[in-house]
Amino acid sequence: MFSLINSFRIIALLEGVSYILLLFIATPIKYFGDEPMYVKLLGMPHGILFLAYIVLAIVVGQEFKWNTRTLLIVLAASVIPFGTFYVEKKYLKPNTK
């Protein structure tokens, strides 16, 4: 069974990948190739992943008692390309015991 933090790590990864695909693949194809299909295909899944990321970030932040600054960094990372990968590495390290 997945823990909350593992679920958030997976959503963060998927959200980051979908954002990169949308920004660097689908959008250029839309504007330079006059083909909007890829933006339409990736837009909805990315939107759902983005919302899931925001909700889970708030829930995980409350559970792990992140201060306001940390929560704002984690939330801001969702709108910066590659930001969710930084969050995963810096704030979501797996417990090593």
PDB file of C-alpha atoms in Angstrom:
ATOM      1  CA  MET A   1       0.000   0.000   0.000  1.00  0.00           C
ATOM      2  CA  PHE A   2       1.209   3.486  -0.830  1.00  0.00           C
ATOM      3  CA  SER A   3       1.771   6.026   1.876  1.00  0.00           C
ATOM      4  CA  LEU A   4       0.716   9.636   1.469  1.00  0.00           C
ATOM      5  CA  ILE A   5       4.287  10.748   0.814  1.00  0.00           C
ATOM      6  CA  ASN A   6       4.784   8.071  -1.854  1.00  0.00           C
ATOM      7  CA  SER A   7       1.550   9.115  -3.542  1.00  0.00           C
ATOM      8  CA  PHE A   8       2.735  12.720  -3.521  1.00  0.00           C
ATOM      9  CA  ARG A   9       6.120  11.711  -4.956  1.00  0.00           C
ATOM     10  CA  ILE A  10       4.399   9.905  -7.842  1.00  0.00           C
ATOM     11  CA  ILE A  11       2.028  12.813  -8.524  1.00  0.00           C
ATOM     12  CA  ALA A  12       4.958  15.268  -8.376  1.00  0.00           C
ATOM     13  CA  LEU A  13       6.879  13.201 -10.928  1.00  0.00           C
ATOM     14  CA  LEU A  14       3.912  12.820 -13.266  1.00  0.00           C
ATOM     15  CA  GLU A  15       2.958  16.497 -12.958  1.00  0.00           C
ATOM     16  CA  GLY A  16       6.523  17.538 -13.729  1.00  0.00           C
ATOM     17  CA  VAL A  17       6.756  15.281 -16.767  1.00  0.00           C
ATOM     18  CA  SER A  18       3.369  16.379 -18.091  1.00  0.00           C
ATOM     19  CA  TYR A  19       4.338  20.054 -17.662  1.00  0.00           C
ATOM     20  CA  ILE A  20       7.616  19.586 -19.531  1.00  0.00           C
ATOM     21  CA  LEU A  21       5.875  17.706 -22.343  1.00  0.00           C
ATOM     22  CA  LEU A  22       3.224  20.407 -22.559  1.00  0.00           C
ATOM     23  CA  LEU A  23       5.698  23.302 -22.543  1.00  0.00           C
ATOM     24  CA  PHE A  24       8.528  21.949 -24.633  1.00  0.00           C
ATOM     25  CA  ILE A  25       6.813  19.519 -27.004  1.00  0.00           C
ATOM     26  CA  ALA A  26       3.099  20.189 -27.388  1.00  0.00           C
ATOM     27  CA  THR A  27       3.151  24.000 -27.332  1.00  0.00           C
ATOM     28  CA  PRO A  28       5.905  24.407 -29.949  1.00  0.00           C
ATOM     29  CA  ILE A  29       4.135  21.878 -32.176  1.00  0.00           C
ATOM     30  CA  LYS A  30       0.931  23.879 -31.760  1.00  0.00           C
ATOM     31  CA  TYR A  31       2.449  27.216 -32.700  1.00  0.00           C
ATOM     32  CA  PHE A  32       5.194  26.235 -35.147  1.00  0.00           C
ATOM     33  CA  GLY A  33       3.502  23.219 -36.697  1.00  0.00           C
ATOM     34  CA  ASP A  34      -0.051  24.522 -36.538  1.00  0.00           C
ATOM     35  CA  GLU A  35      -1.144  21.295 -34.807  1.00  0.00           C
ATOM     36  CA  PRO A  36      -3.107  21.906 -31.575  1.00  0.00           C
ATOM     37  CA  MET A  37      -3.987  18.237 -31.025  1.00  0.00           C
ATOM     38  CA  TYR A  38      -1.071  17.551 -28.649  1.00  0.00           C
ATOM     39  CA  VAL A  39      -1.961  20.466 -26.380  1.00  0.00           C
ATOM     40  CA  LYS A  40      -5.527  19.174 -26.241  1.00  0.00           C
ATOM     41  CA  LEU A  41      -4.320  15.648 -25.438  1.00  0.00           C
ATOM     42  CA  LEU A  42      -1.866  16.716 -22.721  1.00  0.00           C
ATOM     43  CA  GLY A  43      -3.775  19.687 -21.315  1.00  0.00           C
ATOM     44  CA  MET A  44      -6.486  17.879 -19.373  1.00  0.00           C
ATOM     45  CA  PRO A  45      -4.234  15.219 -17.790  1.00  0.00           C
ATOM     46  CA  HIS A  46      -1.748  17.921 -16.823  1.00  0.00           C
ATOM     47  CA  GLY A  47      -4.533  20.015 -15.279  1.00  0.00           C
ATOM     48  CA  ILE A  48      -5.755  17.088 -13.210  1.00  0.00           C
ATOM     49  CA  LEU A  49      -2.205  16.260 -12.093  1.00  0.00           C
ATOM     50  CA  PHE A  50      -1.600  19.927 -11.249  1.00  0.00           C
ATOM     51  CA  LEU A  51      -4.698  20.054  -9.038  1.00  0.00           C
ATOM     52  CA  ALA A  52      -3.767  16.745  -7.385  1.00  0.00           C
ATOM     53  CA  TYR A  53      -0.254  18.097  -6.748  1.00  0.00           C
ATOM     54  CA  ILE A  54      -1.613  21.247  -5.086  1.00  0.00           C
ATOM     55  CA  VAL A  55      -4.064  19.340  -2.874  1.00  0.00           C
ATOM     56  CA  LEU A  56      -1.502  16.712  -1.873  1.00  0.00           C
ATOM     57  CA  ALA A  57       1.139  19.373  -1.206  1.00  0.00           C
ATOM     58  CA  ILE A  58      -1.186  21.054   1.272  1.00  0.00           C
ATOM     59  CA  VAL A  59      -2.122  17.743   2.936  1.00  0.00           C
ATOM     60  CA  VAL A  60       1.496  16.549   3.120  1.00  0.00           C
ATOM     61  CA  GLY A  61       2.572  19.976   4.361  1.00  0.00           C
ATOM     62  CA  GLN A  62       0.090  19.780   7.210  1.00  0.00           C
ATOM     63  CA  GLU A  63       1.045  16.206   8.071  1.00  0.00           C
ATOM     64  CA  PHE A  64       4.777  16.962   8.094  1.00  0.00           C
ATOM     65  CA  LYS A  65       4.276  20.383   9.704  1.00  0.00           C
ATOM     66  CA  TRP A  66       6.044  22.328   6.966  1.00  0.00           C
ATOM     67  CA  ASN A  67       6.429  26.006   7.729  1.00  0.00           C
ATOM     68  CA  THR A  68       4.733  28.525   5.430  1.00  0.00           C
ATOM     69  CA  ARG A  69       7.931  29.206   3.480  1.00  0.00           C
ATOM     70  CA  THR A  70       8.470  25.525   2.680  1.00  0.00           C
ATOM     71  CA  LEU A  71       4.850  25.075   1.625  1.00  0.00           C
ATOM     72  CA  LEU A  72       5.056  28.130  -0.648  1.00  0.00           C
ATOM     73  CA  ILE A  73       8.261  26.798  -2.250  1.00  0.00           C
ATOM     74  CA  VAL A  74       6.615  23.415  -2.857  1.00  0.00           C
ATOM     75  CA  LEU A  75       3.522  25.086  -4.334  1.00  0.00           C
ATOM     76  CA  ALA A  76       5.539  27.509  -6.490  1.00  0.00           C
ATOM     77  CA  ALA A  77       7.563  24.594  -7.859  1.00  0.00           C
ATOM     78  CA  SER A  78       4.466  23.373  -9.672  1.00  0.00           C
ATOM     79  CA  VAL A  79       4.560  26.343 -12.057  1.00  0.00           C
ATOM     80  CA  ILE A  80       8.323  26.267 -12.704  1.00  0.00           C
ATOM     81  CA  PRO A  81       9.620  23.800 -15.288  1.00  0.00           C
ATOM     82  CA  PHE A  82      11.538  21.031 -13.507  1.00  0.00           C
ATOM     83  CA  GLY A  83      10.383  22.492 -10.164  1.00  0.00           C
ATOM     84  CA  THR A  84       8.623  19.361  -8.975  1.00  0.00           C
ATOM     85  CA  PHE A  85      11.836  17.378  -9.496  1.00  0.00           C
ATOM     86  CA  TYR A  86      13.619  19.808  -7.153  1.00  0.00           C
ATOM     87  CA  VAL A  87      10.861  19.361  -4.571  1.00  0.00           C
ATOM     88  CA  GLU A  88      11.090  15.589  -4.807  1.00  0.00           C
ATOM     89  CA  LYS A  89      14.844  15.664  -4.232  1.00  0.00           C
ATOM     90  CA  LYS A  90      14.900  18.346  -1.522  1.00  0.00           C
ATOM     91  CA  TYR A  91      11.702  17.785   0.486  1.00  0.00           C
ATOM     92  CA  LEU A  92      10.401  14.290  -0.311  1.00  0.00           C
ATOM     93  CA  LYS A  93      13.441  12.128   0.275  1.00  0.00           C
ATOM     94  CA  PRO A  94      12.461   8.579   1.176  1.00  0.00           C
ATOM     95  CA  ASN A  95      13.050   7.630   4.792  1.00  0.00           C
ATOM     96  CA  THR A  96      16.317   5.768   5.087  1.00  0.00           C
ATOM     97  CA  LYS A  97      16.541   3.875   8.344  1.00  0.00           C
TER      98      LYS A  97
END
